[in-house]
Amino acid sequence: MRPHGRARVSSRNPRAFGICDRCGFLYNHINLQWQYDWAGASLINKRILVCDTCNDVPQSQLRAIVVPADPTPILNARVQDFKTSETNTRATSGQNTIDPETGIPIINGDTRITQNNLDRVTQQTGEAPRGINRQPGLDQNSIMPLEGTTHYNVSVSPLSVISSGAGLITVTCSSAHGLATGDQISAAGLSDNTANGFYAVTVTSATAFTYLVNPIVAAGALLTSATKMVTANAGLPYNSVQVPQTGPLG
């Protein structure tokens, strides 16, 4: 037996030659092997014959991920009641009373609901600005400017911002604000930090709206040269339709 390239020649046991499809060296054909690779959930033959050195390990990144079956459910499961846990509901108090329409007693502690059957929650007024009264708050700089085709962080051009002295802030704009009742705004740079933050608004006209603040703000004008009031879209807790109220921590 004598070498011929990387193949072996033997007069007693002749073997055919073959060229490796990758490196091009001469081998005995019997020493070449098919190259396999992953394609989906199974291996496929790439239809190339290669030597042992050129034969690659099938690439697992080309392999389909087979999701296992869901685990068998347990008996008598006890799941979290997220609606109850995430909503600060109001409840009846005092002595038991009788419903005037049904005649059924209303038990002390029964949950109160609105006319559209939503749980009655504590008054929702807005989120205190970041860093005020040690609140984590929301940051006006983090407002997402575009969601779908709706633009946010758009200035509402406040012309005047007046506090009633009873927790109501009235904003008059120099042009149409384009808001609807329930939309959100973020206020910053007002003369009283208590009126800054994220709030759901109540529209009173095409150029005016109001919002409620949790702590009482002294009556008077709040607009300053540093005031920035823009549209916002803060995420809301489960079953909430307005920015939930937050107040001083102490």
PDB file of C-alpha atoms in Angstrom:
ATOM      1  CA  MET A   1       0.000   0.000   0.000  1.00  0.00           C
ATOM      2  CA  ARG A   2       1.325   3.413  -0.923  1.00  0.00           C
ATOM      3  CA  PRO A   3      -0.092   6.913  -0.417  1.00  0.00           C
ATOM      4  CA  HIS A   4      -1.693   8.893  -3.206  1.00  0.00           C
ATOM      5  CA  GLY A   5      -2.626  12.339  -1.904  1.00  0.00           C
ATOM      6  CA  ARG A   6      -4.561  11.533   1.243  1.00  0.00           C
ATOM      7  CA  ALA A   7      -5.894   8.318  -0.209  1.00  0.00           C
ATOM      8  CA  ARG A   8      -4.319   4.886   0.025  1.00  0.00           C
ATOM      9  CA  VAL A   9      -3.590   2.583  -2.930  1.00  0.00           C
ATOM     10  CA  SER A  10      -3.594  -1.174  -2.378  1.00  0.00           C
ATOM     11  CA  SER A  11      -3.282  -3.882  -5.032  1.00  0.00           C
ATOM     12  CA  ARG A  12      -4.810  -6.440  -2.666  1.00  0.00           C
ATOM     13  CA  ASN A  13      -7.788  -4.301  -1.613  1.00  0.00           C
ATOM     14  CA  PRO A  14      -8.349  -1.569  -4.200  1.00  0.00           C
ATOM     15  CA  ARG A  15     -10.518   1.387  -3.141  1.00  0.00           C
ATOM     16  CA  ALA A  16     -11.988   4.127  -5.312  1.00  0.00           C
ATOM     17  CA  PHE A  17     -10.750   7.689  -4.961  1.00  0.00           C
ATOM     18  CA  GLY A  18     -12.937  10.697  -4.189  1.00  0.00           C
ATOM     19  CA  ILE A  19     -12.498  14.456  -3.828  1.00  0.00           C
ATOM     20  CA  CYS A  20     -13.766  16.173  -0.650  1.00  0.00           C
ATOM     21  CA  ASP A  21     -16.448  18.671  -1.684  1.00  0.00           C
ATOM     22  CA  ARG A  22     -15.092  21.219   0.799  1.00  0.00           C
ATOM     23  CA  CYS A  23     -11.313  21.122   0.925  1.00  0.00           C
ATOM     24  CA  GLY A  24     -10.678  19.501  -2.516  1.00  0.00           C
ATOM     25  CA  PHE A  25      -8.141  16.942  -1.228  1.00  0.00           C
ATOM     26  CA  LEU A  26      -8.047  13.406  -2.563  1.00  0.00           C
ATOM     27  CA  TYR A  27      -9.346  10.679  -0.235  1.00  0.00           C
ATOM     28  CA  ASN A  28     -10.591   7.165  -0.563  1.00  0.00           C
ATOM     29  CA  HIS A  29     -14.253   7.471  -1.366  1.00  0.00           C
ATOM     30  CA  ILE A  30     -15.152   5.153   1.481  1.00  0.00           C
ATOM     31  CA  ASN A  31     -13.672   7.695   3.941  1.00  0.00           C
ATOM     32  CA  LEU A  32     -15.914  10.531   2.749  1.00  0.00           C
ATOM     33  CA  GLN A  33     -19.254  11.072   4.535  1.00  0.00           C
ATOM     34  CA  TRP A  34     -22.438  12.977   3.931  1.00  0.00           C
ATOM     35  CA  GLN A  35     -22.769  16.403   5.552  1.00  0.00           C
ATOM     36  CA  TYR A  36     -25.985  16.775   7.636  1.00  0.00           C
ATOM     37  CA  ASP A  37     -27.472  19.952   9.111  1.00  0.00           C
ATOM     38  CA  TRP A  38     -30.552  20.968  11.039  1.00  0.00           C
ATOM     39  CA  ALA A  39     -33.560  22.236   9.057  1.00  0.00           C
ATOM     40  CA  GLY A  40     -36.581  22.720  11.274  1.00  0.00           C
ATOM     41  CA  ALA A  41     -37.211  19.772  13.559  1.00  0.00           C
ATOM     42  CA  SER A  42     -35.029  17.218  11.768  1.00  0.00           C
ATOM     43  CA  LEU A  43     -31.633  16.747  10.153  1.00  0.00           C
ATOM     44  CA  ILE A  44     -31.349  16.890   6.375  1.00  0.00           C
ATOM     45  CA  ASN A  45     -28.655  15.599   4.035  1.00  0.00           C
ATOM     46  CA  LYS A  46     -26.878  18.553   2.381  1.00  0.00           C
ATOM     47  CA  ARG A  47     -25.817  16.150  -0.416  1.00  0.00           C
ATOM     48  CA  ILE A  48     -22.132  16.971  -0.164  1.00  0.00           C
ATOM     49  CA  LEU A  49     -19.431  14.378   0.614  1.00  0.00           C
ATOM     50  CA  VAL A  50     -16.719  15.641   2.920  1.00  0.00           C
ATOM     51  CA  CYS A  51     -13.693  14.314   4.755  1.00  0.00           C
ATOM     52  CA  ASP A  52     -13.648  13.846   8.502  1.00  0.00           C
ATOM     53  CA  THR A  53     -11.867  17.203   9.028  1.00  0.00           C
ATOM     54  CA  CYS A  54     -14.437  19.136   6.957  1.00  0.00           C
ATOM     55  CA  ASN A  55     -17.505  17.436   8.433  1.00  0.00           C
ATOM     56  CA  ASP A  56     -19.247  20.104  10.581  1.00  0.00           C
ATOM     57  CA  VAL A  57     -21.368  19.519  13.654  1.00  0.00           C
ATOM     58  CA  PRO A  58     -25.012  20.336  12.740  1.00  0.00           C
ATOM     59  CA  GLN A  59     -25.799  23.959  13.658  1.00  0.00           C
ATOM     60  CA  SER A  60     -28.341  23.977  16.509  1.00  0.00           C
ATOM     61  CA  GLN A  61     -29.438  27.555  15.704  1.00  0.00           C
ATOM     62  CA  LEU A  62     -31.122  26.154  12.581  1.00  0.00           C
ATOM     63  CA  ARG A  63     -33.121  23.713  14.706  1.00  0.00           C
ATOM     64  CA  ALA A  64     -36.778  24.432  15.400  1.00  0.00           C
ATOM     65  CA  ILE A  65     -37.741  24.949  19.028  1.00  0.00           C
ATOM     66  CA  VAL A  66     -40.223  22.286  20.034  1.00  0.00           C
ATOM     67  CA  VAL A  67     -42.440  23.693  22.775  1.00  0.00           C
ATOM     68  CA  PRO A  68     -43.336  21.021  25.316  1.00  0.00           C
ATOM     69  CA  ALA A  69     -46.910  20.338  26.321  1.00  0.00           C
ATOM     70  CA  ASP A  70     -48.440  22.427  29.092  1.00  0.00           C
ATOM     71  CA  PRO A  71     -48.094  20.878  32.532  1.00  0.00           C
ATOM     72  CA  THR A  72     -51.055  18.977  33.900  1.00  0.00           C
ATOM     73  CA  PRO A  73     -53.295  21.356  35.878  1.00  0.00           C
ATOM     74  CA  ILE A  74     -53.480  20.780  39.608  1.00  0.00           C
ATOM     75  CA  LEU A  75     -56.703  19.924  41.368  1.00  0.00           C
ATOM     76  CA  ASN A  76     -58.458  22.581  43.436  1.00  0.00           C
ATOM     77  CA  ALA A  77     -56.251  25.433  42.222  1.00  0.00           C
ATOM     78  CA  ARG A  78     -56.295  28.725  44.108  1.00  0.00           C
ATOM     79  CA  VAL A  79     -55.439  31.583  41.752  1.00  0.00           C
ATOM     80  CA  GLN A  80     -54.849  35.220  42.631  1.00  0.00           C
ATOM     81  CA  ASP A  81     -57.910  37.456  42.371  1.00  0.00           C
ATOM     82  CA  PHE A  82     -56.142  40.294  40.580  1.00  0.00           C
ATOM     83  CA  LYS A  83     -59.266  42.450  40.246  1.00  0.00           C
ATOM     84  CA  THR A  84     -59.812  42.505  43.990  1.00  0.00           C
ATOM     85  CA  SER A  85     -56.119  42.768  44.868  1.00  0.00           C
ATOM     86  CA  GLU A  86     -55.268  45.612  42.494  1.00  0.00           C
ATOM     87  CA  THR A  87     -58.307  47.827  43.011  1.00  0.00           C
ATOM     88  CA  ASN A  88     -58.763  49.958  46.115  1.00  0.00           C
ATOM     89  CA  THR A  89     -62.538  49.675  46.353  1.00  0.00           C
ATOM     90  CA  ARG A  90     -64.924  51.628  48.537  1.00  0.00           C
ATOM     91  CA  ALA A  91     -67.290  49.702  50.787  1.00  0.00           C
ATOM     92  CA  THR A  92     -70.446  50.541  52.667  1.00  0.00           C
ATOM     93  CA  SER A  93     -70.097  51.380  56.339  1.00  0.00           C
ATOM     94  CA  GLY A  94     -72.341  51.997  59.307  1.00  0.00           C
ATOM     95  CA  GLN A  95     -75.394  49.971  60.174  1.00  0.00           C
ATOM     96  CA  ASN A  96     -77.030  47.636  57.704  1.00  0.00           C
ATOM     97  CA  THR A  97     -79.578  49.290  55.420  1.00  0.00           C
ATOM     98  CA  ILE A  98     -82.291  48.077  53.061  1.00  0.00           C
ATOM     99  CA  ASP A  99     -82.030  48.500  49.285  1.00  0.00           C
ATOM    100  CA  PRO A 100     -85.089  50.619  48.373  1.00  0.00           C
ATOM    101  CA  GLU A 101     -85.626  48.821  45.038  1.00  0.00           C
ATOM    102  CA  THR A 102     -85.136  45.174  46.023  1.00  0.00           C
ATOM    103  CA  GLY A 103     -85.818  45.242  49.741  1.00  0.00           C
ATOM    104  CA  ILE A 104     -82.652  43.209  50.290  1.00  0.00           C
ATOM    105  CA  PRO A 105     -80.447  44.220  53.234  1.00  0.00           C
ATOM    106  CA  ILE A 106     -77.125  45.841  52.274  1.00  0.00           C
ATOM    107  CA  ILE A 107     -74.511  44.249  54.486  1.00  0.00           C
ATOM    108  CA  ASN A 108     -71.961  46.459  56.202  1.00  0.00           C
ATOM    109  CA  GLY A 109     -68.704  46.266  54.181  1.00  0.00           C
ATOM    110  CA  ASP A 110     -70.380  45.433  50.858  1.00  0.00           C
ATOM    111  CA  THR A 111     -68.443  46.735  47.834  1.00  0.00           C
ATOM    112  CA  ARG A 112     -69.895  49.821  46.175  1.00  0.00           C
ATOM    113  CA  ILE A 113     -70.095  50.008  42.384  1.00  0.00           C
ATOM    114  CA  THR A 114     -70.740  52.715  39.807  1.00  0.00           C
ATOM    115  CA  GLN A 115     -73.734  52.876  37.454  1.00  0.00           C
ATOM    116  CA  ASN A 116     -71.716  51.009  34.808  1.00  0.00           C
ATOM    117  CA  ASN A 117     -70.946  48.188  37.289  1.00  0.00           C
ATOM    118  CA  LEU A 118     -67.311  49.114  37.888  1.00  0.00           C
ATOM    119  CA  ASP A 119     -65.919  48.965  41.409  1.00  0.00           C
ATOM    120  CA  ARG A 120     -66.099  52.345  43.143  1.00  0.00           C
ATOM    121  CA  VAL A 121     -62.551  53.432  43.914  1.00  0.00           C
ATOM    122  CA  THR A 122     -61.041  56.239  45.918  1.00  0.00           C
ATOM    123  CA  GLN A 123     -60.996  59.583  44.120  1.00  0.00           C
ATOM    124  CA  GLN A 124     -58.460  59.533  41.346  1.00  0.00           C
ATOM    125  CA  THR A 125     -56.654  62.800  40.797  1.00  0.00           C
ATOM    126  CA  GLY A 126     -53.121  62.274  39.517  1.00  0.00           C
ATOM    127  CA  GLU A 127     -49.548  61.204  40.102  1.00  0.00           C
ATOM    128  CA  ALA A 128     -47.310  63.470  42.157  1.00  0.00           C
ATOM    129  CA  PRO A 129     -44.179  64.641  40.301  1.00  0.00           C
ATOM    130  CA  ARG A 130     -40.953  62.739  40.702  1.00  0.00           C
ATOM    131  CA  GLY A 131     -38.988  63.587  43.821  1.00  0.00           C
ATOM    132  CA  ILE A 132     -41.778  65.570  45.505  1.00  0.00           C
ATOM    133  CA  ASN A 133     -42.561  64.419  49.065  1.00  0.00           C
ATOM    134  CA  ARG A 134     -40.270  61.422  48.492  1.00  0.00           C
ATOM    135  CA  GLN A 135     -42.601  60.036  45.824  1.00  0.00           C
ATOM    136  CA  PRO A 136     -40.971  57.961  43.062  1.00  0.00           C
ATOM    137  CA  GLY A 137     -43.477  59.576  40.682  1.00  0.00           C
ATOM    138  CA  LEU A 138     -43.391  59.749  36.890  1.00  0.00           C
ATOM    139  CA  ASP A 139     -40.828  61.602  34.810  1.00  0.00           C
ATOM    140  CA  GLN A 140     -42.005  63.978  32.093  1.00  0.00           C
ATOM    141  CA  ASN A 141     -38.826  63.232  30.137  1.00  0.00           C
ATOM    142  CA  SER A 142     -39.856  59.579  29.774  1.00  0.00           C
ATOM    143  CA  ILE A 143     -43.109  60.218  27.884  1.00  0.00           C
ATOM    144  CA  MET A 144     -43.269  58.051  24.750  1.00  0.00           C
ATOM    145  CA  PRO A 145     -43.664  60.516  21.841  1.00  0.00           C
ATOM    146  CA  LEU A 146     -45.593  58.167  19.525  1.00  0.00           C
ATOM    147  CA  GLU A 147     -47.927  55.221  20.066  1.00  0.00           C
ATOM    148  CA  GLY A 148     -49.341  53.857  16.835  1.00  0.00           C
ATOM    149  CA  THR A 149     -50.369  57.003  14.986  1.00  0.00           C
ATOM    150  CA  THR A 150     -51.042  59.120  18.101  1.00  0.00           C
ATOM    151  CA  HIS A 151     -48.434  61.696  19.136  1.00  0.00           C
ATOM    152  CA  TYR A 152     -47.761  62.451  22.805  1.00  0.00           C
ATOM    153  CA  ASN A 153     -45.466  64.896  24.595  1.00  0.00           C
ATOM    154  CA  VAL A 154     -47.228  67.620  22.566  1.00  0.00           C
ATOM    155  CA  SER A 155     -47.471  71.028  24.246  1.00  0.00           C
ATOM    156  CA  VAL A 156     -50.982  72.261  25.101  1.00  0.00           C
ATOM    157  CA  SER A 157     -49.719  75.893  25.173  1.00  0.00           C
ATOM    158  CA  PRO A 158     -51.061  77.027  28.576  1.00  0.00           C
ATOM    159  CA  LEU A 159     -52.035  80.694  28.696  1.00  0.00           C
ATOM    160  CA  SER A 160     -53.039  80.625  32.365  1.00  0.00           C
ATOM    161  CA  VAL A 161     -53.067  78.039  35.159  1.00  0.00           C
ATOM    162  CA  ILE A 162     -55.287  78.945  38.115  1.00  0.00           C
ATOM    163  CA  SER A 163     -55.795  77.101  41.406  1.00  0.00           C
ATOM    164  CA  SER A 164     -59.229  77.374  43.002  1.00  0.00           C
ATOM    165  CA  GLY A 165     -57.817  76.777  46.486  1.00  0.00           C
ATOM    166  CA  ALA A 166     -59.964  73.640  46.777  1.00  0.00           C
ATOM    167  CA  GLY A 167     -57.877  71.172  44.764  1.00  0.00           C
ATOM    168  CA  LEU A 168     -59.157  72.178  41.309  1.00  0.00           C
ATOM    169  CA  ILE A 169     -56.674  73.482  38.707  1.00  0.00           C
ATOM    170  CA  THR A 170     -58.056  75.320  35.658  1.00  0.00           C
ATOM    171  CA  VAL A 171     -55.899  75.586  32.546  1.00  0.00           C
ATOM    172  CA  THR A 172     -56.666  77.990  29.699  1.00  0.00           C
ATOM    173  CA  CYS A 173     -54.729  77.465  26.472  1.00  0.00           C
ATOM    174  CA  SER A 174     -53.732  79.924  23.791  1.00  0.00           C
ATOM    175  CA  SER A 175     -55.109  77.572  21.105  1.00  0.00           C
ATOM    176  CA  ALA A 176     -57.296  74.466  20.860  1.00  0.00           C
ATOM    177  CA  HIS A 177     -55.778  71.754  23.056  1.00  0.00           C
ATOM    178  CA  GLY A 178     -57.349  68.786  21.209  1.00  0.00           C
ATOM    179  CA  LEU A 179     -57.983  66.878  24.453  1.00  0.00           C
ATOM    180  CA  ALA A 180     -61.023  64.872  25.512  1.00  0.00           C
ATOM    181  CA  THR A 181     -62.214  64.228  29.055  1.00  0.00           C
ATOM    182  CA  GLY A 182     -60.125  61.408  30.522  1.00  0.00           C
ATOM    183  CA  ASP A 183     -57.025  62.203  28.462  1.00  0.00           C
ATOM    184  CA  GLN A 184     -53.799  62.776  30.362  1.00  0.00           C
ATOM    185  CA  ILE A 185     -51.415  65.693  30.691  1.00  0.00           C
ATOM    186  CA  SER A 186     -48.081  66.145  32.431  1.00  0.00           C
ATOM    187  CA  ALA A 187     -47.417  69.455  34.149  1.00  0.00           C
ATOM    188  CA  ALA A 188     -43.996  70.719  35.220  1.00  0.00           C
ATOM    189  CA  GLY A 189     -42.536  74.076  36.234  1.00  0.00           C
ATOM    190  CA  LEU A 190     -45.638  75.451  37.966  1.00  0.00           C
ATOM    191  CA  SER A 191     -45.052  77.819  40.880  1.00  0.00           C
ATOM    192  CA  ASP A 192     -46.453  75.249  43.338  1.00  0.00           C
ATOM    193  CA  ASN A 193     -44.858  71.810  42.993  1.00  0.00           C
ATOM    194  CA  THR A 194     -48.001  70.188  44.343  1.00  0.00           C
ATOM    195  CA  ALA A 195     -49.789  70.991  41.063  1.00  0.00           C
ATOM    196  CA  ASN A 196     -47.061  69.379  38.968  1.00  0.00           C
ATOM    197  CA  GLY A 197     -47.345  65.748  37.856  1.00  0.00           C
ATOM    198  CA  PHE A 198     -49.462  63.510  35.623  1.00  0.00           C
ATOM    199  CA  TYR A 199     -53.247  63.994  35.631  1.00  0.00           C
ATOM    200  CA  ALA A 200     -56.418  62.947  33.858  1.00  0.00           C
ATOM    201  CA  VAL A 201     -58.297  66.039  32.680  1.00  0.00           C
ATOM    202  CA  THR A 202     -61.884  67.184  32.400  1.00  0.00           C
ATOM    203  CA  VAL A 203     -62.454  69.275  29.276  1.00  0.00           C
ATOM    204  CA  THR A 204     -64.598  72.386  29.746  1.00  0.00           C
ATOM    205  CA  SER A 205     -64.101  74.007  26.332  1.00  0.00           C
ATOM    206  CA  ALA A 206     -61.957  73.744  23.209  1.00  0.00           C
ATOM    207  CA  THR A 207     -59.276  75.852  24.879  1.00  0.00           C
ATOM    208  CA  ALA A 208     -59.736  75.018  28.581  1.00  0.00           C
ATOM    209  CA  PHE A 209     -59.688  72.015  30.899  1.00  0.00           C
ATOM    210  CA  THR A 210     -59.396  71.237  34.605  1.00  0.00           C
ATOM    211  CA  TYR A 211     -57.680  68.630  36.732  1.00  0.00           C
ATOM    212  CA  LEU A 212     -57.773  67.695  40.404  1.00  0.00           C
ATOM    213  CA  VAL A 213     -54.785  67.611  42.720  1.00  0.00           C
ATOM    214  CA  ASN A 214     -54.680  65.495  45.864  1.00  0.00           C
ATOM    215  CA  PRO A 215     -53.175  68.009  48.359  1.00  0.00           C
ATOM    216  CA  ILE A 216     -54.837  71.414  48.437  1.00  0.00           C
ATOM    217  CA  VAL A 217     -52.990  74.102  46.459  1.00  0.00           C
ATOM    218  CA  ALA A 218     -53.365  77.715  47.578  1.00  0.00           C
ATOM    219  CA  ALA A 219     -55.632  79.810  45.369  1.00  0.00           C
ATOM    220  CA  GLY A 220     -53.909  81.883  42.709  1.00  0.00           C
ATOM    221  CA  ALA A 221     -52.016  81.838  39.432  1.00  0.00           C
ATOM    222  CA  LEU A 222     -49.450  79.040  38.987  1.00  0.00           C
ATOM    223  CA  LEU A 223     -48.058  79.709  35.501  1.00  0.00           C
ATOM    224  CA  THR A 224     -44.334  80.553  35.281  1.00  0.00           C
ATOM    225  CA  SER A 225     -41.846  81.067  32.464  1.00  0.00           C
ATOM    226  CA  ALA A 226     -40.576  77.536  33.125  1.00  0.00           C
ATOM    227  CA  THR A 227     -43.997  75.847  32.879  1.00  0.00           C
ATOM    228  CA  LYS A 228     -44.179  72.923  30.479  1.00  0.00           C
ATOM    229  CA  MET A 229     -47.509  71.166  30.043  1.00  0.00           C
ATOM    230  CA  VAL A 230     -47.730  68.331  27.508  1.00  0.00           C
ATOM    231  CA  THR A 231     -49.994  65.433  26.563  1.00  0.00           C
ATOM    232  CA  ALA A 232     -49.159  62.057  28.103  1.00  0.00           C
ATOM    233  CA  ASN A 233     -50.259  58.428  28.157  1.00  0.00           C
ATOM    234  CA  ALA A 234     -49.198  56.824  31.446  1.00  0.00           C
ATOM    235  CA  GLY A 235     -50.073  53.178  31.993  1.00  0.00           C
ATOM    236  CA  LEU A 236     -52.972  52.653  34.392  1.00  0.00           C
ATOM    237  CA  PRO A 237     -53.523  49.977  37.053  1.00  0.00           C
ATOM    238  CA  TYR A 238     -56.053  47.232  36.443  1.00  0.00           C
ATOM    239  CA  ASN A 239     -59.661  48.461  36.259  1.00  0.00           C
ATOM    240  CA  SER A 240     -58.619  52.131  36.415  1.00  0.00           C
ATOM    241  CA  VAL A 241     -59.738  54.695  33.860  1.00  0.00           C
ATOM    242  CA  GLN A 242     -57.811  57.671  35.301  1.00  0.00           C
ATOM    243  CA  VAL A 243     -54.349  58.298  36.686  1.00  0.00           C
ATOM    244  CA  PRO A 244     -54.690  57.083  40.318  1.00  0.00           C
ATOM    245  CA  GLN A 245     -54.198  59.588  43.088  1.00  0.00           C
ATOM    246  CA  THR A 246     -50.992  59.786  45.091  1.00  0.00           C
ATOM    247  CA  GLY A 247     -50.329  62.108  47.961  1.00  0.00           C
ATOM    248  CA  PRO A 248     -47.476  63.046  50.300  1.00  0.00           C
ATOM    249  CA  LEU A 249     -45.887  60.119  52.106  1.00  0.00           C
ATOM    250  CA  GLY A 250     -45.543  62.131  55.281  1.00  0.00           C
TER     251      GLY A 250
END
